[in-house]
GROMACS .gro file of C-alpha atoms in nm:
model
  260
    1MET     CA    1   2.853  -2.576  -8.440
    2PRO     CA    2   3.158  -2.415  -8.634
    3GLU     CA    3   3.344  -2.124  -8.487
    4PRO     CA    4   3.332  -1.794  -8.664
    5ALA     CA    5   3.687  -1.829  -8.754
    6ASP     CA    6   3.601  -2.139  -8.943
    7ASP     CA    7   3.319  -1.990  -9.125
    8PRO     CA    8   3.419  -1.637  -9.220
    9ILE     CA    9   3.126  -1.583  -9.460
   10LEU     CA   10   2.864  -1.713  -9.208
   11PHE     CA   11   3.003  -1.489  -8.950
   12GLN     CA   12   3.004  -1.198  -9.177
   13ILE     CA   13   2.636  -1.250  -9.237
   14VAL     CA   14   2.541  -1.269  -8.875
   15GLU     CA   15   2.746  -0.974  -8.794
   16LYS     CA   16   2.562  -0.755  -9.062
   17ALA     CA   17   2.212  -0.886  -8.950
   18VAL     CA   18   2.286  -0.795  -8.593
   19HIS     CA   19   2.425  -0.445  -8.710
   20SER     CA   20   2.112  -0.388  -8.891
   21MET     CA   21   1.894  -0.435  -8.578
   22THR     CA   22   1.748  -0.150  -8.387
   23PRO     CA   23   1.851  -0.110  -8.015
   24ASP     CA   24   1.492  -0.201  -7.897
   25LYS     CA   25   1.501  -0.500  -8.120
   26LYS     CA   26   1.830  -0.621  -7.971
   27LYS     CA   27   1.705  -0.559  -7.610
   28GLN     CA   28   1.394  -0.767  -7.680
   29ILE     CA   29   1.593  -1.054  -7.791
   30PHE     CA   30   1.827  -1.028  -7.513
   31GLN     CA   31   1.554  -1.035  -7.256
   32ASN     CA   32   1.373  -1.320  -7.432
   33TRP     CA   33   1.688  -1.509  -7.379
   34MET     CA   34   1.790  -1.411  -7.036
   35THR     CA   35   1.449  -1.386  -6.860
   36LEU     CA   36   1.350  -1.681  -6.632
   37ASN     CA   37   0.971  -1.691  -6.548
   38TYR     CA   38   0.905  -1.853  -6.208
   39GLU     CA   39   0.553  -1.991  -6.112
   40GLN     CA   40   0.525  -2.026  -5.757
   41GLY     CA   41   0.232  -2.126  -5.547
   42VAL     CA   42   0.139  -2.044  -5.183
   43ASP     CA   43   0.077  -2.323  -4.950
   44TYR     CA   44  -0.231  -2.192  -4.769
   45THR     CA   45  -0.296  -2.534  -4.590
   46LEU     CA   46   0.032  -2.487  -4.398
   47LEU     CA   47  -0.071  -2.120  -4.302
   48TRP     CA   48  -0.378  -2.234  -4.173
   49ARG     CA   49  -0.253  -2.478  -3.969
   50ILE     CA   50  -0.007  -2.251  -3.810
   51LEU     CA   51  -0.288  -1.993  -3.742
   52ALA     CA   52  -0.488  -2.272  -3.581
   53VAL     CA   53  -0.204  -2.390  -3.353
   54LEU     CA   54  -0.149  -2.022  -3.260
   55GLY     CA   55  -0.531  -1.969  -3.179
   56ILE     CA   56  -0.534  -2.273  -2.957
   57ILE     CA   57  -0.232  -2.168  -2.781
   58GLY     CA   58  -0.378  -1.819  -2.734
   59PHE     CA   59  -0.715  -1.939  -2.621
   60PHE     CA   60  -0.553  -2.156  -2.331
   61ALA     CA   61  -0.327  -1.862  -2.248
   62VAL     CA   62  -0.627  -1.629  -2.179
   63TYR     CA   63  -0.817  -1.918  -2.021
   64ARG     CA   64  -0.532  -1.979  -1.785
   65HIS     CA   65  -0.498  -1.607  -1.698
   66ILE     CA   66  -0.886  -1.597  -1.631
   67SER     CA   67  -0.871  -1.911  -1.399
   68VAL     CA   68  -0.577  -1.789  -1.229
   69ASN     CA   69  -0.752  -1.438  -1.162
   70ARG     CA   70  -1.067  -1.616  -1.024
   71TYR     CA   71  -0.850  -1.838  -0.802
   72ASN     CA   72  -0.667  -1.536  -0.666
   73ILE     CA   73  -0.994  -1.362  -0.587
   74LYS     CA   74  -1.128  -1.679  -0.418
   75LEU     CA   75  -0.806  -1.726  -0.234
   76GLY     CA   76  -0.819  -1.354  -0.115
   77ARG     CA   77  -1.156  -1.388  -0.005
   78LEU     CA   78  -1.088  -1.710   0.203
   79ASN     CA   79  -0.800  -1.552   0.358
   80ARG     CA   80  -1.007  -1.247   0.455
   81GLU     CA   81  -1.257  -1.488   0.609
   82LEU     CA   82  -0.987  -1.683   0.800
   83VAL     CA   83  -0.832  -1.359   0.952
   84ALA     CA   84  -1.178  -1.277   1.058
   85ALA     CA   85  -1.242  -1.600   1.186
   86ASN     CA   86  -0.915  -1.630   1.386
   87LYS     CA   87  -0.997  -1.265   1.521
   88LYS     CA   88  -1.333  -1.378   1.649
   89LEU     CA   89  -1.195  -1.711   1.807
   90ALA     CA   90  -0.916  -1.528   1.980
   91THR     CA   91  -1.174  -1.272   2.104
   92ILE     CA   92  -1.391  -1.559   2.217
   93SER     CA   93  -1.107  -1.741   2.390
   94TYR     CA   94  -1.058  -1.427   2.604
   95LEU     CA   95  -1.424  -1.415   2.729
   96ASP     CA   96  -1.584  -1.558   3.019
   97GLY     CA   97  -1.880  -1.763   2.871
   98LEU     CA   98  -2.110  -1.682   3.171
   99THR     CA   99  -2.055  -1.327   3.255
  100GLY     CA  100  -1.941  -1.191   2.925
  101ILE     CA  101  -1.650  -1.016   3.064
  102SER     CA  102  -1.284  -1.117   3.027
  103ASN     CA  103  -1.150  -1.434   3.154
  104ARG     CA  104  -0.843  -1.560   3.356
  105ARG     CA  105  -0.645  -1.594   3.036
  106LYS     CA  106  -0.707  -1.250   2.920
  107PHE     CA  107  -0.642  -1.115   3.281
  108ASP     CA  108  -0.299  -1.276   3.299
  109SER     CA  109  -0.202  -1.123   2.969
  110VAL     CA  110  -0.334  -0.765   3.076
  111LEU     CA  111  -0.168  -0.781   3.413
  112GLU     CA  112   0.164  -0.858   3.251
  113ASP     CA  113   0.146  -0.598   2.984
  114GLU     CA  114   0.032  -0.315   3.228
  115TRP     CA  115   0.310  -0.415   3.473
  116LYS     CA  116   0.571  -0.377   3.193
  117ARG     CA  117   0.400  -0.053   3.072
  118CYS     CA  118   0.379   0.111   3.424
  119GLU     CA  119   0.729   0.009   3.489
  120ARG     CA  120   0.862   0.185   3.185
  121ASN     CA  121   0.651   0.506   3.242
  122ASN     CA  122   0.722   0.487   3.607
  123LEU     CA  123   0.324   0.482   3.690
  124THR     CA  124   0.151   0.347   3.994
  125LEU     CA  125  -0.032   0.033   3.928
  126THR     CA  126  -0.327  -0.102   4.149
  127LEU     CA  127  -0.441  -0.475   4.139
  128MET     CA  128  -0.759  -0.578   4.325
  129LEU     CA  129  -0.882  -0.934   4.392
  130MET     CA  130  -1.253  -0.939   4.479
  131ASP     CA  131  -1.439  -1.249   4.617
  132ILE     CA  132  -1.840  -1.270   4.669
  133ASP     CA  133  -1.875  -1.341   5.045
  134HIS     CA  134  -2.028  -1.684   5.127
  135PHE     CA  135  -2.118  -1.763   4.774
  136LYS     CA  136  -2.126  -2.126   4.834
  137ARG     CA  137  -2.410  -2.081   5.080
  138PHE     CA  138  -2.576  -1.865   4.820
  139ASN     CA  139  -2.590  -2.132   4.549
  140ASP     CA  140  -2.703  -2.389   4.817
  141ARG     CA  141  -2.989  -2.193   4.917
  142TYR     CA  142  -3.107  -2.029   4.598
  143GLY     CA  143  -2.955  -2.272   4.337
  144HIS     CA  144  -2.704  -2.248   4.075
  145LEU     CA  145  -2.901  -2.060   3.828
  146HIS     CA  146  -2.974  -1.777   4.065
  147GLY     CA  147  -2.606  -1.799   4.132
  148ASP     CA  148  -2.508  -1.762   3.780
  149ASP     CA  149  -2.744  -1.456   3.752
  150CYS     CA  150  -2.573  -1.321   4.074
  151LEU     CA  151  -2.234  -1.351   3.893
  152LYS     CA  152  -2.348  -1.192   3.584
  153THR     CA  153  -2.501  -0.892   3.783
  154VAL     CA  154  -2.197  -0.826   3.977
  155ALA     CA  155  -1.966  -0.853   3.672
  156THR     CA  156  -2.183  -0.579   3.496
  157CYS     CA  157  -2.188  -0.376   3.819
  158VAL     CA  158  -1.797  -0.354   3.866
  159GLU     CA  159  -1.744  -0.324   3.497
  160SER     CA  160  -1.985  -0.001   3.499
  161LEU     CA  161  -1.751   0.160   3.774
  162LEU     CA  162  -1.436   0.120   3.580
  163ARG     CA  163  -1.487   0.420   3.329
  164ARG     CA  164  -1.115   0.477   3.226
  165PRO     CA  165  -0.971   0.348   2.894
  166GLY     CA  166  -0.714   0.144   3.086
  167ASP     CA  167  -0.935  -0.006   3.357
  168PHE     CA  168  -0.996  -0.361   3.345
  169VAL     CA  169  -1.195  -0.637   3.518
  170ALA     CA  170  -1.207  -1.009   3.464
  171ARG     CA  171  -1.367  -1.319   3.620
  172TYR     CA  172  -1.058  -1.452   3.792
  173GLY     CA  173  -1.222  -1.783   3.876
  174GLY     CA  174  -1.561  -1.922   4.030
  175GLU     CA  175  -1.675  -1.620   4.226
  176GLU     CA  176  -1.355  -1.427   4.222
  177PHE     CA  177  -1.286  -1.115   4.022
  178GLY     CA  178  -0.954  -0.953   3.922
  179ILE     CA  179  -0.934  -0.556   3.855
  180VAL     CA  180  -0.642  -0.400   3.721
  181VAL     CA  181  -0.645  -0.017   3.741
  182PRO     CA  182  -0.316   0.167   3.635
  183GLY     CA  183  -0.216   0.517   3.708
  184ILE     CA  184  -0.417   0.583   4.008
  185ASP     CA  185  -0.259   0.642   4.366
  186ALA     CA  186  -0.348   0.473   4.705
  187SER     CA  187  -0.624   0.734   4.766
  188GLY     CA  188  -0.786   0.683   4.422
  189ALA     CA  189  -0.751   0.291   4.468
  190GLU     CA  190  -0.919   0.322   4.815
  191ILE     CA  191  -1.226   0.537   4.682
  192LEU     CA  192  -1.277   0.298   4.394
  193ALA     CA  193  -1.256  -0.003   4.628
  194GLN     CA  194  -1.504   0.133   4.870
  195LYS     CA  195  -1.733   0.222   4.574
  196ILE     CA  196  -1.736  -0.127   4.475
  197LEU     CA  197  -1.832  -0.231   4.821
  198ASP     CA  198  -2.119   0.014   4.834
  199GLN     CA  199  -2.253  -0.072   4.490
  200ILE     CA  200  -2.261  -0.434   4.545
  201LEU     CA  201  -2.439  -0.389   4.864
  202ALA     CA  202  -2.673  -0.135   4.691
  203LEU     CA  203  -2.782  -0.428   4.446
  204LYS     CA  204  -2.987  -0.564   4.748
  205ILE     CA  205  -2.939  -0.933   4.620
  206ALA     CA  206  -3.069  -1.156   4.909
  207ASN     CA  207  -2.817  -1.362   5.058
  208GLN     CA  208  -2.989  -1.490   5.379
  209GLY     CA  209  -2.744  -1.767   5.423
  210SER     CA  210  -2.461  -1.497   5.488
  211ASP     CA  211  -2.348  -1.412   5.840
  212VAL     CA  212  -2.238  -1.066   5.722
  213SER     CA  213  -2.531  -0.916   5.587
  214ALA     CA  214  -2.876  -0.997   5.468
  215TYR     CA  215  -2.770  -0.890   5.118
  216LEU     CA  216  -2.488  -0.980   4.892
  217THR     CA  217  -2.163  -0.858   4.976
  218VAL     CA  218  -1.775  -0.871   4.870
  219SER     CA  219  -1.426  -0.871   5.007
  220ILE     CA  220  -1.129  -0.692   4.811
  221GLY     CA  221  -0.765  -0.730   4.833
  222VAL     CA  222  -0.594  -0.423   4.706
  223ILE     CA  223  -0.233  -0.378   4.597
  224SER     CA  224  -0.077  -0.037   4.477
  225THR     CA  225   0.289   0.002   4.381
  226VAL     CA  226   0.522   0.130   4.083
  227PRO     CA  227   0.634  -0.187   3.913
  228THR     CA  228   1.021  -0.256   3.920
  229ARG     CA  229   1.205  -0.526   3.737
  230SER     CA  230   1.329  -0.670   4.069
  231LEU     CA  231   0.958  -0.773   4.146
  232PRO     CA  232   0.764  -0.983   3.877
  233ALA     CA  233   0.381  -0.941   3.801
  234LYS     CA  234   0.319  -1.290   3.970
  235TRP     CA  235   0.441  -1.139   4.312
  236PHE     CA  236   0.198  -0.866   4.263
  237LEU     CA  237  -0.086  -1.103   4.204
  238ASN     CA  238   0.015  -1.323   4.529
  239LYS     CA  239   0.018  -1.007   4.736
  240ALA     CA  240  -0.329  -0.901   4.622
  241ASP     CA  241  -0.451  -1.254   4.731
  242GLN     CA  242  -0.300  -1.236   5.061
  243LEU     CA  243  -0.471  -0.910   5.119
  244LEU     CA  244  -0.820  -1.063   4.999
  245TYR     CA  245  -0.761  -1.345   5.244
  246ARG     CA  246  -0.665  -1.074   5.537
  247ALA     CA  247  -1.016  -0.902   5.445
  248LYS     CA  248  -1.210  -1.211   5.472
  249GLU     CA  249  -1.052  -1.310   5.810
  250ASN     CA  250  -1.141  -0.969   5.956
  251GLY     CA  251  -1.505  -0.989   5.880
  252ARG     CA  252  -1.555  -0.979   5.502
  253ASN     CA  253  -1.761  -0.700   5.332
  254GLN     CA  254  -1.422  -0.473   5.327
  255TYR     CA  255  -1.110  -0.425   5.167
  256ARG     CA  256  -0.769  -0.445   5.258
  257LEU     CA  257  -0.507  -0.227   5.086
  258GLU     CA  258  -0.124  -0.207   5.094
  259THR     CA  259   0.103   0.015   4.904
  260LEU     CA  260   0.479  -0.019   4.832
   0.00000   0.00000   0.00000
């Protein structure tokens, strides 16, 4: 195409034509040349795939959340059941299966705890070891079933006489019982020991094999002291056992008490 300077006549003609146009016409021509029309299509298939993936992820997230919540609820329930079972097991492990009162294991624990507590608070602690007189003869004469009933009756009787919250009785072994009484002096210990002797005799449980009485009797060793660090609880127990043996030697159906 020739340059305007090379063809002045043509240039003049075009220039006159341009000047003769209205501003709107010039604008229209300019827009026709400069405007680009784009046609763009949206890929809805890709969009639906993305939404589907997000939906699956959301479903599994909700499902996992619900599953975890259910698992936590179930786990919490099992934990509560386990705690209750352990408490029940601990309770059972501290009970004597025959008499229903505490056993030797619980007695040892209570004696140790009360010894330390009374030591801290400068309180008198009384320990009694009680033995049923001639119980072997009772079993031989009346049978072991009656012997078991006798042990149950004696345990219930002694337990009924211990009315303060800290008082404690346990089956120590065989026909022997251990009694822990914190916070009473020697005179209070004597009153309680004599009351136990009287109440057991008042049961009028026949024991014709005994050379002490026609009825069941018991012997008791009683020791009262304010615990100190220099004396262990085991020493206290041995002392009560010695006093019990002395009560038996002296004729049974009695108590022997010593205070320190």
